[in-house]
CSV table of C-alpha atoms (C1' of nucleotides) in Angstrom, one decimal:
chain,number,residue,atom,x,y,z
A,1,MET,CA,13.8,-36.4,-22.5
A,2,VAL,CA,11.6,-38.0,-24.2
A,3,ASN,CA,12.0,-37.7,-28.4
A,4,GLU,CA,8.8,-35.6,-28.5
A,5,THR,CA,10.7,-32.9,-26.4
A,6,LYS,CA,13.6,-32.8,-28.9
A,7,THR,CA,12.4,-31.5,-32.4
A,8,HIS,CA,11.0,-27.9,-31.3
A,9,GLU,CA,12.6,-25.0,-33.3
A,10,ILE,CA,13.1,-21.5,-32.0
A,11,THR,CA,13.1,-18.4,-33.6
A,12,VAL,CA,13.0,-14.8,-32.9
A,13,ASP,CA,10.8,-12.0,-34.3
A,14,VAL,CA,11.2,-8.7,-34.1
A,15,VAL,CA,8.5,-6.2,-34.4
A,16,ILE,CA,10.4,-2.7,-35.5
A,17,LEU,CA,8.2,0.5,-34.9
A,18,THR,CA,8.8,3.9,-36.1
A,19,ILE,CA,6.8,6.8,-36.8
A,20,LYS,CA,6.9,7.9,-40.6
A,21,ASN,CA,4.6,10.2,-42.4
A,22,ASN,CA,2.9,11.2,-39.3
A,23,ALA,CA,2.1,7.4,-38.3
A,24,LEU,CA,3.3,4.5,-36.4
A,25,GLN,CA,4.7,2.3,-38.8
A,26,VAL,CA,5.8,-1.2,-38.3
A,27,LEU,CA,8.7,-2.9,-40.9
A,28,LEU,CA,7.7,-6.0,-42.7
A,29,VAL,CA,8.9,-8.3,-45.0
A,30,LYS,CA,7.3,-10.4,-47.8
A,31,ARG,CA,7.7,-13.8,-47.9
A,32,VAL,CA,9.2,-15.3,-50.7
A,33,ASN,CA,8.6,-19.2,-49.9
A,34,GLU,CA,5.5,-21.1,-48.3
A,35,PRO,CA,4.2,-21.3,-45.8
A,36,PHE,CA,2.4,-17.9,-46.3
A,37,LYS,CA,4.3,-17.0,-49.7
A,38,ASP,CA,3.6,-13.4,-50.4
A,39,LYS,CA,2.5,-12.5,-46.9
A,40,TRP,CA,4.1,-10.2,-45.2
A,41,ALA,CA,5.9,-11.1,-42.0
A,42,ILE,CA,7.6,-9.8,-39.0
A,43,PRO,CA,11.3,-9.9,-39.5
A,44,GLY,CA,12.7,-13.0,-38.2
A,45,GLY,CA,15.2,-16.0,-38.0
A,46,TYR,CA,16.0,-19.1,-36.1
A,47,VAL,CA,18.0,-18.4,-33.2
A,48,ARG,CA,21.9,-19.9,-33.3
A,49,LEU,CA,23.6,-22.1,-30.7
A,50,SER,CA,26.1,-19.8,-30.0
A,51,GLU,CA,23.9,-16.4,-29.5
A,52,ASN,CA,21.6,-15.6,-26.4
A,53,LEU,CA,18.3,-14.1,-27.5
A,54,ASP,CA,18.8,-10.7,-27.4
A,55,GLU,CA,22.0,-11.0,-29.6
A,56,ALA,CA,19.5,-13.3,-31.9
A,57,ALA,CA,17.2,-10.1,-32.4
A,58,LEU,CA,20.2,-8.2,-32.9
A,59,ARG,CA,21.1,-10.0,-35.3
A,60,VAL,CA,17.8,-10.4,-37.1
A,61,LEU,CA,17.2,-6.5,-36.9
A,62,LYS,CA,21.0,-6.0,-39.0
A,63,GLU,CA,19.9,-8.6,-41.4
A,64,LYS,CA,17.2,-6.3,-42.8
A,65,THR,CA,18.6,-2.9,-41.8
A,66,ALA,CA,21.5,-0.8,-40.8
A,67,VAL,CA,20.5,0.4,-37.3
A,68,ASP,CA,22.2,3.1,-35.0
A,69,ASN,CA,20.0,4.0,-32.2
A,70,ILE,CA,17.3,1.4,-31.1
A,71,TYR,CA,15.4,0.5,-27.9
A,72,LEU,CA,15.2,-3.2,-28.3
A,73,GLU,CA,13.2,-5.5,-25.3
A,74,GLN,CA,11.9,-8.9,-25.4
A,75,LEU,CA,8.1,-8.8,-25.9
A,76,TYR,CA,6.4,-12.4,-25.0
A,77,THR,CA,7.1,-16.3,-26.4
A,78,PHE,CA,4.6,-17.4,-28.4
A,79,GLY,CA,4.4,-21.1,-28.5
A,80,ASP,CA,1.0,-22.6,-30.0
A,81,PRO,CA,1.7,-26.0,-31.3
A,82,LEU,CA,-0.4,-24.7,-34.4
A,83,ARG,CA,0.9,-21.5,-35.3
A,84,HIS,CA,3.3,-22.4,-37.6
A,85,PRO,CA,1.5,-25.0,-40.3
A,86,ASP,CA,4.9,-26.9,-40.9
A,87,GLY,CA,5.9,-27.7,-37.2
A,88,ARG,CA,6.4,-27.0,-34.0
A,89,VAL,CA,8.2,-23.6,-34.2
A,90,ILE,CA,8.4,-21.4,-30.7
A,91,THR,CA,9.2,-17.8,-31.3
A,92,CYS,CA,10.6,-15.4,-29.0
A,93,ALA,CA,9.3,-12.2,-30.2
A,94,TYR,CA,11.0,-8.6,-29.6
A,95,PHE,CA,10.0,-5.2,-30.1
A,96,ALA,CA,12.1,-2.4,-31.2
A,97,LEU,CA,11.7,1.3,-31.3
A,98,VAL,CA,13.9,3.1,-34.1
A,99,ARG,CA,14.1,6.4,-35.6
A,100,SER,CA,13.0,5.7,-39.0
A,101,GLU,CA,15.8,8.3,-40.2
A,102,ASP,CA,18.4,6.1,-38.7
A,103,ILE,CA,17.3,3.1,-40.5
A,104,LYS,CA,18.8,2.0,-43.7
A,105,ILE,CA,17.1,-1.0,-45.5
A,106,VAL,CA,19.9,-3.5,-46.7
A,107,SER,CA,17.7,-6.5,-47.2
A,108,THR,CA,17.6,-8.1,-50.5
A,109,THR,CA,14.0,-9.3,-50.6
A,110,GLU,CA,11.1,-7.3,-50.5
A,111,LEU,CA,10.7,-4.8,-47.3
A,112,GLY,CA,8.4,-2.2,-46.5
A,113,TRP,CA,6.5,0.1,-43.8
A,114,HIS,CA,3.6,-0.3,-43.0
A,115,LYS,CA,1.0,1.7,-41.1
A,116,VAL,CA,0.0,-0.3,-37.8
A,117,MET,CA,-3.7,0.7,-37.9
A,118,ASP,CA,-3.6,-0.6,-41.6
A,119,LEU,CA,-1.9,-4.0,-42.0
A,120,PRO,CA,-1.9,-6.3,-45.0
A,121,PRO,CA,-2.6,-9.9,-44.3
A,122,LEU,CA,-0.1,-11.3,-42.5
A,123,ALA,CA,1.6,-14.8,-42.0
A,124,PHE,CA,1.5,-16.6,-38.8
A,125,ASP,CA,0.2,-15.0,-35.6
A,126,HIS,CA,2.5,-11.8,-36.5
A,127,LYS,CA,-1.2,-10.1,-36.4
A,128,GLU,CA,-1.3,-10.7,-32.6
A,129,ILE,CA,2.4,-10.2,-31.9
A,130,ILE,CA,2.1,-6.6,-33.2
A,131,GLN,CA,-0.6,-5.9,-31.4
A,132,TYR,CA,0.8,-6.9,-28.4
A,133,SER,CA,3.7,-5.0,-28.9
A,134,LEU,CA,1.5,-1.9,-29.4
A,135,LYS,CA,0.2,-2.5,-26.1
A,136,ARG,CA,3.5,-2.9,-24.5
A,137,THR,CA,4.8,-0.2,-26.1
A,138,ARG,CA,2.1,2.0,-24.4
A,139,GLU,CA,2.7,0.5,-21.2
A,140,ARG,CA,6.6,1.8,-21.3
A,141,LEU,CA,5.6,5.0,-22.5
A,142,GLU,CA,3.4,5.5,-19.4
A,143,ILE,CA,6.7,5.0,-17.2
A,144,CYS,CA,9.4,6.1,-19.1
A,145,PRO,CA,9.6,8.5,-22.2
A,146,VAL,CA,10.8,6.0,-24.7
A,147,ALA,CA,8.7,7.6,-27.4
A,148,TYR,CA,12.1,9.5,-28.1
A,149,GLN,CA,13.5,6.7,-29.4
A,150,LEU,CA,11.1,7.2,-32.2
A,151,LEU,CA,12.3,10.7,-32.7
A,152,PRO,CA,14.4,12.5,-34.5
A,153,GLU,CA,17.8,13.3,-32.3
A,154,LYS,CA,16.5,17.0,-32.2
A,155,PHE,CA,12.7,17.2,-31.9
A,156,THR,CA,10.1,19.7,-31.0
A,157,LEU,CA,7.8,19.5,-28.1
A,158,THR,CA,4.7,19.6,-30.7
A,159,GLU,CA,6.7,16.6,-32.4
A,160,MET,CA,7.0,14.8,-29.2
A,161,GLN,CA,3.3,15.5,-28.0
A,162,LYS,CA,2.4,13.6,-31.7
A,163,SER,CA,4.3,10.8,-31.2
A,164,TYR,CA,2.5,10.3,-27.6
A,165,GLU,CA,-0.7,10.8,-29.4
A,166,LEU,CA,0.1,8.6,-32.0
A,167,ILE,CA,1.1,5.8,-29.7
A,168,MET,CA,-1.4,6.2,-27.0
A,169,GLN,CA,-4.2,6.9,-29.7
A,170,LYS,CA,-5.7,10.0,-28.1
A,171,LYS,CA,-5.8,13.5,-27.8
A,172,LEU,CA,-3.8,15.6,-25.4
A,173,ASP,CA,-3.9,18.9,-23.9
A,174,LYS,CA,-1.3,20.9,-25.1
A,175,ARG,CA,0.1,22.9,-22.2
A,176,ASN,CA,-0.2,20.1,-19.9
A,177,PHE,CA,1.5,17.7,-22.2
A,178,ARG,CA,4.2,20.5,-22.1
A,179,LYS,CA,4.5,20.7,-18.3
A,180,LYS,CA,5.0,17.3,-18.0
A,181,ALA,CA,7.4,16.7,-20.8
A,182,LEU,CA,9.2,19.6,-19.4
A,183,SER,CA,9.7,17.9,-16.0
A,184,THR,CA,11.1,14.6,-17.9
A,185,ASP,CA,14.4,13.5,-16.8
A,186,GLY,CA,16.8,13.9,-19.7
A,187,LEU,CA,15.2,16.4,-21.7
A,188,VAL,CA,17.4,19.1,-22.6
A,189,GLU,CA,16.3,22.7,-23.9
A,190,LEU,CA,18.6,23.5,-26.7
A,191,GLU,CA,19.3,26.7,-28.2
A,192,GLU,CA,18.3,26.3,-31.5
A,193,TYR,CA,15.1,26.5,-33.3
A,194,THR,CA,13.1,25.1,-36.3
A,195,LYS,CA,13.5,27.2,-39.6
A,196,SER,CA,12.0,27.6,-42.5
A,197,SER,CA,8.2,27.6,-42.3
A,198,SER,CA,6.2,30.7,-42.2
A,199,LYS,CA,5.2,30.5,-38.8
A,200,ARG,CA,6.8,30.9,-35.0
A,201,PRO,CA,9.9,28.7,-35.0
A,202,ALA,CA,9.5,26.0,-32.4
A,203,ARG,CA,12.6,25.6,-29.9
A,204,LEU,CA,14.3,22.0,-30.4
A,205,TYR,CA,15.1,19.6,-27.7
A,206,THR,CA,16.9,16.5,-26.8
A,207,PHE,CA,17.5,13.6,-24.6
A,208,GLU,CA,20.7,13.0,-23.2
A,209,LYS,CA,20.2,10.7,-19.6
A,210,ILE,CA,18.4,7.2,-20.7
A,211,GLU,CA,16.3,7.1,-18.4
A,212,LEU,CA,14.7,3.4,-18.2
A,213,ASN,CA,12.0,2.2,-15.9
A,214,SER,CA,12.3,-1.8,-17.5
A,215,LYS,CA,15.0,-3.5,-16.9
A,216,ARG,CA,15.5,-6.4,-19.4
A,217,ALA,CA,15.5,-3.6,-22.3
A,218,HIS,CA,18.3,-2.3,-24.1
A,219,PHE,CA,19.6,0.9,-25.7
A,220,ILE,CA,22.2,0.1,-28.3
A,221,LYS,CA,23.8,3.2,-28.9
A,222,LYS,CA,25.8,4.8,-31.8
A,223,GLY,CA,28.8,2.7,-32.0
A,224,ASP,CA,27.7,0.2,-30.0
A,225,LYS,CA,29.2,-3.3,-31.1
A,226,LYS,CA,27.8,-6.3,-31.8
B,1,MET,CA,17.7,-23.5,-41.3
B,2,VAL,CA,21.2,-24.9,-41.0
B,3,ASN,CA,21.8,-27.4,-38.7
B,4,GLU,CA,23.2,-25.5,-36.0
B,5,THR,CA,19.6,-23.7,-35.6
B,6,LYS,CA,18.1,-27.7,-34.8
B,7,THR,CA,19.4,-28.6,-31.4
B,8,HIS,CA,17.5,-26.5,-29.1
B,9,GLU,CA,16.0,-28.0,-26.0
B,10,ILE,CA,13.1,-25.8,-24.7
B,11,THR,CA,11.8,-26.1,-21.4
B,12,VAL,CA,9.5,-24.4,-18.9
B,13,ASP,CA,10.3,-23.2,-15.6
B,14,VAL,CA,7.3,-22.0,-12.8
B,15,VAL,CA,8.1,-19.9,-9.9
B,16,ILE,CA,5.6,-20.4,-7.7
B,17,LEU,CA,5.2,-18.0,-5.0
B,18,THR,CA,2.9,-18.1,-2.2
B,19,ILE,CA,2.7,-16.3,1.4
B,20,LYS,CA,3.5,-18.9,4.3
B,21,ASN,CA,4.6,-18.2,7.9
B,22,ASN,CA,4.7,-14.3,7.2
B,23,ALA,CA,7.1,-14.7,4.6
B,24,LEU,CA,7.2,-14.4,0.9
B,25,GLN,CA,8.1,-18.1,-0.2
B,26,VAL,CA,8.9,-20.1,-3.1
B,27,LEU,CA,8.5,-23.6,-3.8
B,28,LEU,CA,11.6,-25.5,-5.0
B,29,VAL,CA,12.7,-28.9,-5.8
B,30,LYS,CA,15.7,-30.5,-5.2
B,31,ARG,CA,17.5,-32.1,-8.1
B,32,VAL,CA,18.8,-35.8,-8.1
B,33,ASN,CA,20.5,-35.7,-11.1
B,34,GLU,CA,23.4,-33.7,-12.6
B,35,PRO,CA,24.0,-31.2,-13.5
B,36,PHE,CA,23.8,-29.5,-10.3
B,37,LYS,CA,23.0,-32.4,-8.1
B,38,ASP,CA,21.3,-32.0,-4.9
B,39,LYS,CA,20.9,-28.2,-5.5
B,40,TRP,CA,17.5,-26.6,-5.4
B,41,ALA,CA,15.8,-25.7,-8.5
B,42,ILE,CA,12.6,-23.9,-9.5
B,43,PRO,CA,10.0,-26.8,-10.9
B,44,GLY,CA,10.2,-27.3,-14.4
B,45,GLY,CA,10.1,-29.7,-17.2
B,46,TYR,CA,10.4,-30.1,-21.2
B,47,VAL,CA,7.7,-28.6,-23.5
B,48,ARG,CA,5.6,-30.9,-25.4
B,49,LEU,CA,5.0,-30.8,-29.1
B,50,SER,CA,1.0,-31.4,-28.5
B,51,GLU,CA,1.1,-28.1,-26.0
B,52,ASN,CA,1.2,-24.8,-26.2
B,53,LEU,CA,3.7,-22.9,-23.2
B,54,ASP,CA,0.8,-22.0,-21.1
B,55,GLU,CA,-0.2,-25.9,-20.9
B,56,ALA,CA,3.5,-26.9,-20.4
B,57,ALA,CA,3.4,-24.5,-17.6
B,58,LEU,CA,0.6,-25.6,-15.9
B,59,ARG,CA,1.2,-29.4,-16.1
B,60,VAL,CA,4.6,-28.6,-14.6
B,61,LEU,CA,2.6,-27.2,-11.7
B,62,LYS,CA,0.3,-30.0,-11.8
B,63,GLU,CA,2.9,-32.6,-11.7
B,64,LYS,CA,4.3,-31.2,-8.6
B,65,THR,CA,1.4,-29.9,-6.6
B,66,ALA,CA,-2.5,-30.2,-6.8
B,67,VAL,CA,-3.5,-26.7,-6.9
B,68,ASP,CA,-6.6,-24.7,-7.6
B,69,ASN,CA,-6.7,-21.4,-7.2
B,70,ILE,CA,-4.0,-19.9,-9.3
B,71,TYR,CA,-2.5,-17.1,-10.9
B,72,LEU,CA,0.0,-18.1,-13.8
B,73,GLU,CA,1.9,-15.6,-16.2
B,74,GLN,CA,4.5,-16.0,-18.4
B,75,LEU,CA,7.5,-14.3,-17.0
B,76,TYR,CA,10.4,-14.1,-19.6
B,77,THR,CA,12.2,-16.3,-21.7
B,78,PHE,CA,15.8,-16.9,-20.4
B,79,GLY,CA,18.4,-18.0,-23.5
B,80,ASP,CA,21.9,-17.7,-22.3
B,81,PRO,CA,24.2,-20.1,-24.6
B,82,LEU,CA,25.8,-21.2,-20.9
B,83,ARG,CA,23.0,-21.4,-18.8
B,84,HIS,CA,22.8,-24.8,-19.0
B,85,PRO,CA,25.8,-27.0,-18.4
B,86,ASP,CA,24.9,-29.8,-20.9
B,87,GLY,CA,23.6,-27.9,-24.1
B,88,ARG,CA,21.6,-25.2,-25.3
B,89,VAL,CA,18.5,-25.2,-23.5
B,90,ILE,CA,16.0,-22.1,-23.7
B,91,THR,CA,13.9,-22.0,-20.6
B,92,CYS,CA,10.3,-19.8,-20.9
B,93,ALA,CA,9.8,-19.1,-17.2
B,94,TYR,CA,6.4,-18.7,-15.6
B,95,PHE,CA,5.4,-17.3,-12.4
B,96,ALA,CA,2.5,-18.8,-10.4
B,97,LEU,CA,0.8,-17.0,-6.8
B,98,VAL,CA,-1.0,-19.8,-5.1
B,99,ARG,CA,-2.4,-19.7,-1.8
B,100,SER,CA,-0.5,-22.3,0.5
B,101,GLU,CA,-3.6,-23.7,1.4
B,102,ASP,CA,-4.6,-24.5,-1.6
B,103,ILE,CA,-1.7,-26.5,-2.5
B,104,LYS,CA,-1.0,-30.2,-2.0
B,105,ILE,CA,2.4,-31.5,-2.5
B,106,VAL,CA,1.9,-34.6,-4.7
B,107,SER,CA,5.8,-35.1,-6.0
B,108,THR,CA,7.8,-37.7,-5.0
B,109,THR,CA,11.0,-35.8,-5.4
B,110,GLU,CA,11.8,-33.6,-2.8
B,111,LEU,CA,10.3,-30.4,-2.6
B,112,GLY,CA,9.8,-27.5,-0.2
B,113,TRP,CA,9.1,-23.9,0.5
B,114,HIS,CA,11.7,-21.4,0.9
B,115,LYS,CA,11.9,-17.8,2.1
B,116,VAL,CA,12.8,-15.8,-0.8
B,117,MET,CA,14.6,-13.6,1.2
B,118,ASP,CA,17.1,-16.3,2.4
B,119,LEU,CA,17.3,-18.7,-0.7
B,120,PRO,CA,19.5,-21.9,-0.6
B,121,PRO,CA,22.0,-22.1,-3.6
B,122,LEU,CA,20.2,-22.8,-6.5
B,123,ALA,CA,20.9,-24.4,-10.0
B,124,PHE,CA,21.3,-22.8,-13.3
B,125,ASP,CA,20.0,-19.2,-13.5
B,126,HIS,CA,17.1,-19.7,-11.2
B,127,LYS,CA,18.5,-17.3,-8.8
B,128,GLU,CA,18.0,-14.2,-11.4
B,129,ILE,CA,14.7,-16.0,-12.7
B,130,ILE,CA,12.9,-15.6,-9.1
B,131,GLN,CA,14.8,-12.1,-8.8
B,132,TYR,CA,12.6,-11.3,-11.6
B,133,SER,CA,9.5,-12.5,-10.5
B,134,LEU,CA,9.7,-10.9,-7.5
B,135,LYS,CA,9.7,-7.8,-9.8
B,136,ARG,CA,7.4,-8.6,-12.0
B,137,THR,CA,4.7,-9.4,-8.9
B,138,ARG,CA,5.5,-5.6,-7.6
B,139,GLU,CA,4.4,-4.1,-10.9
B,140,ARG,CA,1.3,-6.7,-11.3
B,141,LEU,CA,0.5,-5.5,-7.6
B,142,GLU,CA,0.8,-1.9,-8.5
B,143,ILE,CA,-1.9,-2.0,-10.9
B,144,CYS,CA,-4.0,-5.0,-9.9
B,145,PRO,CA,-4.7,-6.7,-6.3
B,146,VAL,CA,-3.5,-10.0,-7.1
B,147,ALA,CA,-1.8,-10.4,-3.9
B,148,TYR,CA,-5.6,-12.0,-3.1
B,149,GLN,CA,-3.7,-14.6,-4.8
B,150,LEU,CA,-1.4,-15.3,-2.2
B,151,LEU,CA,-4.4,-15.0,0.7
B,152,PRO,CA,-7.0,-17.6,1.9
B,153,GLU,CA,-10.3,-17.6,0.6
B,154,LYS,CA,-11.8,-15.2,3.7
B,155,PHE,CA,-9.3,-12.7,5.3
B,156,THR,CA,-8.9,-9.6,7.1
B,157,LEU,CA,-7.7,-6.6,5.8
B,158,THR,CA,-4.3,-6.7,8.2
B,159,GLU,CA,-3.5,-9.5,6.5
B,160,MET,CA,-4.0,-8.2,3.3
B,161,GLN,CA,-2.0,-5.4,4.1
B,162,LYS,CA,0.8,-7.8,5.3
B,163,SER,CA,0.8,-9.6,1.9
B,164,TYR,CA,1.3,-6.4,0.4
B,165,GLU,CA,4.0,-5.5,2.3
B,166,LEU,CA,5.6,-8.3,2.3
B,167,ILE,CA,5.6,-8.2,-1.5
B,168,MET,CA,6.5,-4.3,-1.7
B,169,GLN,CA,9.1,-4.7,1.1
B,170,LYS,CA,8.0,-1.5,2.7
B,171,LYS,CA,5.5,-0.6,5.8
B,172,LEU,CA,2.0,1.0,4.5
B,173,ASP,CA,0.1,3.5,6.9
B,174,LYS,CA,-2.9,1.2,8.2
B,175,ARG,CA,-5.7,3.9,7.4
B,176,ASN,CA,-4.7,4.9,4.2
B,177,PHE,CA,-4.0,1.2,3.0
B,178,ARG,CA,-7.4,0.0,4.5
B,179,LYS,CA,-8.8,3.3,2.3
B,180,LYS,CA,-7.9,2.2,-1.0
B,181,ALA,CA,-8.5,-1.7,0.1
B,182,LEU,CA,-12.1,-1.0,0.6
B,183,SER,CA,-12.6,1.0,-2.6
B,184,THR,CA,-10.8,-2.0,-4.6
B,185,ASP,CA,-13.1,-3.4,-7.0
B,186,GLY,CA,-14.2,-6.8,-6.2
B,187,LEU,CA,-13.4,-6.7,-2.6
B,188,VAL,CA,-16.4,-7.9,-0.3
B,189,GLU,CA,-17.2,-7.4,3.3
B,190,LEU,CA,-18.3,-10.6,5.0
B,191,GLU,CA,-20.7,-11.0,7.9
B,192,GLU,CA,-17.7,-13.2,9.7
B,193,TYR,CA,-15.2,-12.1,11.9
B,194,THR,CA,-12.0,-14.2,13.2
B,195,LYS,CA,-12.3,-16.4,16.3
B,196,SER,CA,-10.5,-17.5,18.9
B,197,SER,CA,-8.0,-15.0,19.7
B,198,SER,CA,-7.3,-12.8,22.9
B,199,LYS,CA,-8.3,-9.6,21.1
B,200,ARG,CA,-11.4,-7.9,19.2
B,201,PRO,CA,-12.0,-10.1,16.1
B,202,ALA,CA,-11.6,-8.8,12.5
B,203,ARG,CA,-13.7,-8.8,10.1
B,204,LEU,CA,-13.6,-11.0,7.3
B,205,TYR,CA,-13.3,-9.9,3.2
B,206,THR,CA,-13.0,-11.8,0.1
B,207,PHE,CA,-12.7,-11.2,-3.5
B,208,GLU,CA,-15.4,-11.8,-6.2
B,209,LYS,CA,-14.6,-10.1,-9.3
B,210,ILE,CA,-11.5,-11.3,-10.9
B,211,GLU,CA,-9.9,-7.8,-12.1
B,212,LEU,CA,-7.0,-8.2,-14.4
B,213,ASN,CA,-5.2,-5.4,-15.7
B,214,SER,CA,-2.7,-8.0,-17.5
B,215,LYS,CA,-3.6,-9.7,-20.7
B,216,ARG,CA,-1.5,-13.0,-21.2
B,217,ALA,CA,-2.2,-13.8,-17.4
B,218,HIS,CA,-4.5,-16.6,-16.3
B,219,PHE,CA,-6.6,-17.2,-13.3
B,220,ILE,CA,-7.2,-21.1,-13.3
B,221,LYS,CA,-10.5,-21.0,-10.5
B,222,LYS,CA,-11.4,-24.3,-8.9
B,223,GLY,CA,-13.0,-26.8,-10.7
B,224,ASP,CA,-11.1,-25.6,-14.3
B,225,LYS,CA,-10.2,-28.6,-16.2
B,226,LYS,CA,-7.1,-29.1,-18.2
C,1,DT,C1',-9.7,-5.2,35.1
C,2,DT,C1',-6.4,-5.9,31.8
C,3,DA,C1',-3.8,-7.0,27.8
C,4,DA,C1',-3.9,-6.8,23.1
C,5,DT,C1',-5.3,-5.7,18.9
C,6,DA,C1',-9.0,-4.4,15.3
C,7,DA,C1',-11.8,-0.8,13.9
C,8,DT,C1',-12.4,3.6,12.7
C,9,DG,C1',-12.9,9.5,11.6
C,10,DG,C1',-10.2,13.1,10.6
C,11,DT,C1',-7.1,16.9,8.4
C,12,DA,C1',-3.1,18.9,6.4
C,13,DA,C1',0.0,19.2,2.8
C,14,DA,C1',1.7,17.3,-1.4
C,15,DT,C1',0.8,15.4,-5.5
C,16,DG,C1',-1.4,15.0,-9.6
C,17,DA,C1',-5.6,15.8,-13.9
C,18,DA,C1',-8.1,18.6,-16.2
C,19,DA,C1',-9.6,22.5,-18.1
C,20,DC,C1',-8.8,26.9,-20.0
C,21,DA,C1',-6.7,32.2,-23.2
C,22,DA,C1',-3.8,35.4,-24.6
C,23,DA,C1',0.6,37.2,-26.1
C,24,DA,C1',4.9,36.3,-28.7
C,25,DA,C1',7.5,35.3,-33.2
C,26,DC,C1',8.0,34.5,-38.0
C,27,DA,C1',6.8,34.4,-43.3
C,28,DC,C1',4.3,35.6,-46.5
C,29,DA,C1',1.0,39.0,-49.4
C,30,DC,C1',-0.1,43.4,-50.2
D,1,DG,C1',6.3,48.4,-43.6
D,2,DT,C1',2.0,47.2,-42.4
D,3,DG,C1',-1.2,43.7,-41.6
D,4,DT,C1',-2.3,38.8,-41.7
D,5,DG,C1',-2.0,34.0,-40.5
D,6,DT,C1',0.0,30.2,-38.1
D,7,DT,C1',2.1,28.0,-34.6
D,8,DT,C1',4.7,28.4,-30.6
D,9,DT,C1',5.0,29.6,-26.1
D,10,DT,C1',3.7,30.3,-21.1
D,11,DG,C1',0.4,30.4,-16.3
D,12,DT,C1',-3.6,29.8,-13.1
D,13,DT,C1',-7.3,27.7,-11.0
D,14,DT,C1',-10.0,24.1,-10.0
D,15,DC,C1',-10.9,19.8,-8.6
D,16,DA,C1',-9.4,15.1,-7.0
D,17,DT,C1',-6.3,12.2,-5.1
D,18,DT,C1',-2.5,10.6,-2.3
D,19,DT,C1',0.4,11.0,1.2
D,20,DA,C1',1.6,11.7,6.3
D,21,DC,C1',0.5,12.0,10.9
D,22,DC,C1',-2.4,11.7,14.6
D,23,DA,C1',-5.6,9.1,18.6
D,24,DT,C1',-9.4,6.8,20.2
D,25,DT,C1',-13.1,3.6,20.9
D,26,DA,C1',-14.5,-1.6,20.4
D,27,DT,C1',-14.4,-6.4,21.4
D,28,DT,C1',-12.7,-10.6,23.1
D,29,DA,C1',-9.6,-13.9,26.1
D,30,DA,C1',-7.6,-14.2,30.6
DNA sequence: TTAATAATGGTAAATGAAACAAAAACACAC
DNA sequence: GTGTGTTTTTGTTTCATTTACCATTATTAA
């Protein structure tokens, strides 16, 4: 417990991902102060003494946005001594999957969605953090259908396939995807169809059960407090 | 940057796993100070300002043991406000897979191996941390043969199977395991056999290539400095 | 010779992955 | 109302991989 050990600061940063305009997008905030003034950054903030890390991440999320349905999971803790130019700041990074329809931006600062395949210059090591969140999202998608967290409440299988393709970065076979999707636990077929397009209507589906293969991840549903 | 945010302390704790006496074991240190005096704990220490988290974990490891071949990976960051009775201590947990033959205990404090299936009372939330490290080890084993990090440099397929069974907590079919093991990338068949037992000698194998499916994990090999 | 364990071969069943084409339903133009 | 265009919906086959299950031979020490 020498003095050297006592001047860390710890933050949480939250990579917020959604699908919007047929692209994977991440919510970024424009910094108003130095360092990295005017650069874009992942939303973040200091961890308060009274809250645990999950709570801190959720608070950061809610400071910027009004969200209802989210998937939130701790990503990795980044602690390079030089990652923050002004001192030793260790950040515990989280990532969240949200539906863009569920998000209302409540921040006063400049905030916007950016395509993850075309990021602006970012502050700190935030580019690395975003890249890692994509890798983790892919890993999660391979073991559980977290992608539905990015979709509207009711969606077609084609939309679901699109979101898989966006995350996995590759084309999938339509029939094979459909077969696998239909066997997914928790997927329910609705008696509703899309309307208003000059083509055959698509059946709508929704997710009821929350199947989660990763512990230490959190689904925050409508109405959950805190 | 209110004052409340500035009094965290951050530590690293390292779950050190090995296979010894036909059991998965974890290295624990007996605490000499309060809190949790005389309880067992995972080796840990404060993060210094000049080092990153990986370096801190490695330093903690080397303060307790002289190790050569290790697999080291960040596990999870635990930050419950009440996890440390004396204040707010956030810990970044790591886990390491080592060969018990490669470890020399250099610590002056009381240190010992404990079977993970039969743990003594532990300090803080260390039981939870160990449980999580087992889960992660299983996940890793499913995608890459990290188990060889627990084995002697030269090992028989039966020993390898034993280590898989210990980690996965289930029996495996001998012939199927052998078939899969032999097709593992990096496994090399040696022209050596076990000796000195009243039975048929078993062929020895070793690993040459380090195949790693998880980024952000580190293999520290013989001779690596730092 | 015996006891003990290692090495090895094979097969049947189940599962999963990849490749493929054709019919059905709607909107719209004519 | 008929035809056209677009998108959805659906099934089979093949191939490779995994799993389950079973039995025998080989090598050594004692």
